[in-house]
C-alpha positions as a Markdown table, in Angstrom:
| # | Residue | x | y | z |
|---|---|---|---|---|
| 1 | Unk | -5.9 | 49.7 | 42.2 |
| 2 | Unk | -5.0 | 53.0 | 40.6 |
| 3 | Unk | -4.2 | 54.0 | 37.0 |
| 4 | Unk | -1.7 | 56.6 | 36.0 |
| 5 | Unk | -0.6 | 58.1 | 32.7 |
| 6 | Unk | 2.8 | 56.9 | 31.5 |
| 7 | Unk | 4.5 | 60.3 | 32.3 |
| 8 | Unk | 7.3 | 61.3 | 34.6 |
| 9 | Unk | 4.9 | 63.1 | 36.9 |
| 10 | Unk | 3.2 | 59.8 | 37.6 |
| 11 | Unk | 6.2 | 58.5 | 39.6 |
| 12 | Unk | 5.6 | 61.1 | 42.3 |
| 13 | Unk | 1.8 | 60.5 | 42.2 |
| 14 | Unk | 2.4 | 56.7 | 42.7 |
| 15 | Unk | 4.7 | 57.4 | 45.7 |
| 16 | Unk | 2.2 | 59.7 | 47.2 |
| 17 | Unk | -0.7 | 57.2 | 46.7 |
| 18 | Unk | 1.3 | 54.4 | 48.2 |
| 19 | Unk | 2.5 | 56.5 | 51.2 |
| 20 | Unk | -1.1 | 57.5 | 51.9 |
| 21 | Unk | -2.4 | 53.9 | 51.6 |
| 22 | Unk | 0.4 | 52.5 | 53.9 |
| 23 | Unk | -0.5 | 55.2 | 56.5 |
| 24 | Unk | -4.3 | 54.4 | 56.2 |
| 25 | Unk | -3.7 | 50.7 | 56.5 |
| 26 | Unk | -1.4 | 51.1 | 59.5 |
| 27 | Unk | 1.5 | 49.4 | 57.8 |
| 28 | Unk | 4.8 | 49.4 | 59.8 |
| 29 | Unk | 6.6 | 52.6 | 58.8 |
| 30 | Unk | 9.8 | 50.9 | 57.7 |
| 31 | Unk | 7.7 | 48.6 | 55.3 |
| 32 | Unk | 5.8 | 51.6 | 54.1 |
| 33 | Unk | 9.0 | 53.4 | 53.3 |
| 34 | Unk | 10.3 | 50.4 | 51.4 |
| 35 | Unk | 6.9 | 50.2 | 49.5 |
| 36 | Unk | 7.2 | 53.8 | 48.4 |
| 37 | Unk | 10.7 | 53.2 | 47.1 |
| 38 | Unk | 9.6 | 49.9 | 45.3 |
| 39 | Unk | 6.6 | 51.5 | 43.6 |
| 40 | Unk | 8.8 | 54.4 | 42.5 |
| 41 | Unk | 11.3 | 52.1 | 40.8 |
| 42 | Unk | 8.6 | 49.9 | 39.2 |
| 43 | Unk | 6.6 | 52.8 | 37.8 |
| 44 | Unk | 9.8 | 54.5 | 36.6 |
| 45 | Unk | 10.8 | 51.3 | 34.7 |
| 46 | Unk | 7.4 | 50.8 | 33.3 |
| 47 | Unk | 7.3 | 54.3 | 31.9 |
| 48 | Unk | 10.8 | 54.2 | 30.6 |
| 49 | Unk | 10.7 | 50.8 | 28.9 |
| 50 | Unk | 7.2 | 49.7 | 28.1 |
| 51 | Unk | 6.1 | 52.6 | 25.9 |
| 52 | Unk | 2.4 | 52.4 | 26.7 |
| 53 | Unk | 0.1 | 55.3 | 27.5 |
| 54 | Unk | -0.6 | 54.3 | 31.1 |
| 55 | Unk | 0.4 | 52.0 | 34.0 |
| 56 | Unk | -1.9 | 50.2 | 36.5 |
| 57 | Unk | -0.7 | 49.9 | 40.1 |
| 58 | Unk | -2.1 | 47.5 | 42.7 |
| 59 | Unk | -1.5 | 47.0 | 46.4 |
| 60 | Unk | -2.7 | 44.0 | 48.4 |
| 61 | Unk | -2.0 | 42.6 | 51.8 |
| 62 | Unk | -2.4 | 38.9 | 52.4 |
| 63 | Unk | -1.3 | 37.6 | 55.7 |
| 64 | Unk | 2.0 | 39.3 | 56.5 |
| 65 | Unk | 2.9 | 40.1 | 52.8 |
| 66 | Unk | 2.4 | 43.3 | 51.0 |
| 67 | Unk | 2.1 | 42.7 | 47.2 |
| 68 | Unk | 3.0 | 45.7 | 44.9 |
| 69 | Unk | 2.1 | 45.3 | 41.2 |
| 70 | Unk | 2.7 | 47.6 | 38.3 |
| 71 | Unk | 1.1 | 46.5 | 35.0 |
| 72 | Unk | 2.3 | 48.1 | 31.8 |
| 73 | Unk | 1.6 | 47.6 | 28.1 |
| 74 | Unk | 4.9 | 46.1 | 27.1 |
| 75 | Unk | 4.5 | 44.1 | 23.8 |
| 76 | Unk | 8.0 | 42.6 | 23.6 |
| 77 | Unk | 9.1 | 39.2 | 24.8 |
| 78 | Unk | 11.9 | 40.6 | 27.0 |
| 79 | Unk | 10.9 | 40.8 | 30.6 |
| 80 | Unk | 12.7 | 43.2 | 33.1 |
| 81 | Unk | 15.8 | 41.6 | 34.4 |
| 82 | Unk | 18.3 | 42.6 | 37.1 |
| 83 | Unk | 21.6 | 43.5 | 35.5 |
| 84 | Unk | 24.9 | 44.5 | 37.2 |
| 85 | Unk | 24.9 | 48.3 | 37.4 |
| 86 | Unk | 27.3 | 50.2 | 35.2 |
| 87 | Unk | 29.4 | 52.4 | 37.6 |
| 88 | Unk | 29.6 | 55.1 | 35.0 |
| 89 | Unk | 25.8 | 55.5 | 34.6 |
| 90 | Unk | 23.4 | 57.2 | 37.0 |
| 91 | Unk | 20.6 | 54.8 | 36.2 |
| 92 | Unk | 20.2 | 51.1 | 36.0 |
| 93 | Unk | 20.0 | 50.2 | 39.7 |
| 94 | Unk | 16.2 | 50.1 | 40.1 |
| 95 | Unk | 15.7 | 46.3 | 40.0 |
| 96 | Unk | 18.7 | 45.7 | 42.2 |
| 97 | Unk | 17.1 | 48.0 | 44.7 |
| 98 | Unk | 13.7 | 46.2 | 44.4 |
| 99 | Unk | 15.6 | 42.9 | 44.8 |
| 100 | Unk | 17.3 | 44.2 | 48.0 |
| 101 | Unk | 14.0 | 45.4 | 49.6 |
| 102 | Unk | 11.6 | 42.7 | 48.5 |
| 103 | Unk | 11.2 | 39.2 | 49.9 |
| 104 | Unk | 10.5 | 38.1 | 46.3 |
| 105 | Unk | 9.7 | 39.8 | 43.0 |
| 106 | Unk | 9.0 | 38.7 | 39.4 |
| 107 | Unk | 7.2 | 39.3 | 36.1 |
| 108 | Unk | 4.0 | 37.8 | 34.9 |
| 109 | Unk | 2.7 | 38.3 | 31.3 |
| 110 | Unk | -0.8 | 39.6 | 31.0 |
| 111 | Unk | -3.0 | 37.0 | 29.3 |
| 112 | Unk | -3.2 | 37.7 | 25.6 |
| 113 | Unk | 0.2 | 39.4 | 25.5 |
| 114 | Unk | -1.2 | 42.8 | 26.2 |
| 115 | Unk | 1.5 | 43.7 | 28.7 |
| 116 | Unk | 3.2 | 42.5 | 31.8 |
| 117 | Unk | 2.9 | 42.8 | 35.6 |
| 118 | Unk | 6.1 | 43.4 | 37.6 |
| 119 | Unk | 5.4 | 42.5 | 41.2 |
| 120 | Unk | 7.2 | 42.6 | 44.5 |
| 121 | Unk | 6.3 | 41.2 | 47.9 |
| 122 | Unk | 7.4 | 42.9 | 51.1 |
| 123 | Unk | 7.1 | 41.5 | 54.6 |
| 124 | Unk | 6.5 | 41.4 | 57.4 |
| 125 | Unk | 3.8 | 44.0 | 57.3 |
| 126 | Unk | 3.3 | 44.2 | 61.1 |
| 127 | Unk | 2.7 | 41.7 | 63.9 |
| 128 | Unk | -1.1 | 42.3 | 64.0 |
| 129 | Unk | -2.2 | 43.3 | 60.5 |
| 130 | Unk | -5.3 | 41.6 | 59.2 |
| 131 | Unk | -5.0 | 42.2 | 55.5 |
| 132 | Unk | -6.8 | 44.3 | 52.9 |
| 133 | Unk | -6.5 | 45.4 | 49.2 |
| 134 | Unk | -6.6 | 48.5 | 47.1 |
């Protein structure tokens, strides 16, 4: 788990942290690259849309799945949703990218309504990975 301020510079910090963790854990390079891209999109969305002062990121491997979570402080009832990208805009493709890279993804409300967790599962991690968390 790592906590980052809700600032644009945190996107790079999240990518760096995930890249280092994937290398430390011996995750297959192609999965590690996808994980870096997914964390980048999820943190970017949390910073842009949740309006909190920080985000909390979690990484966990169970079996052959890598779970990536980004918790924000969103107060609204509207959860992130994939929408068709507008061809005239430079943004708006993040969740489509997450959907393309992840086996599954979704949103869970934090108990008490103090935020939400957007998660994505990537797999297979590697043929011989035992599992860990961080």
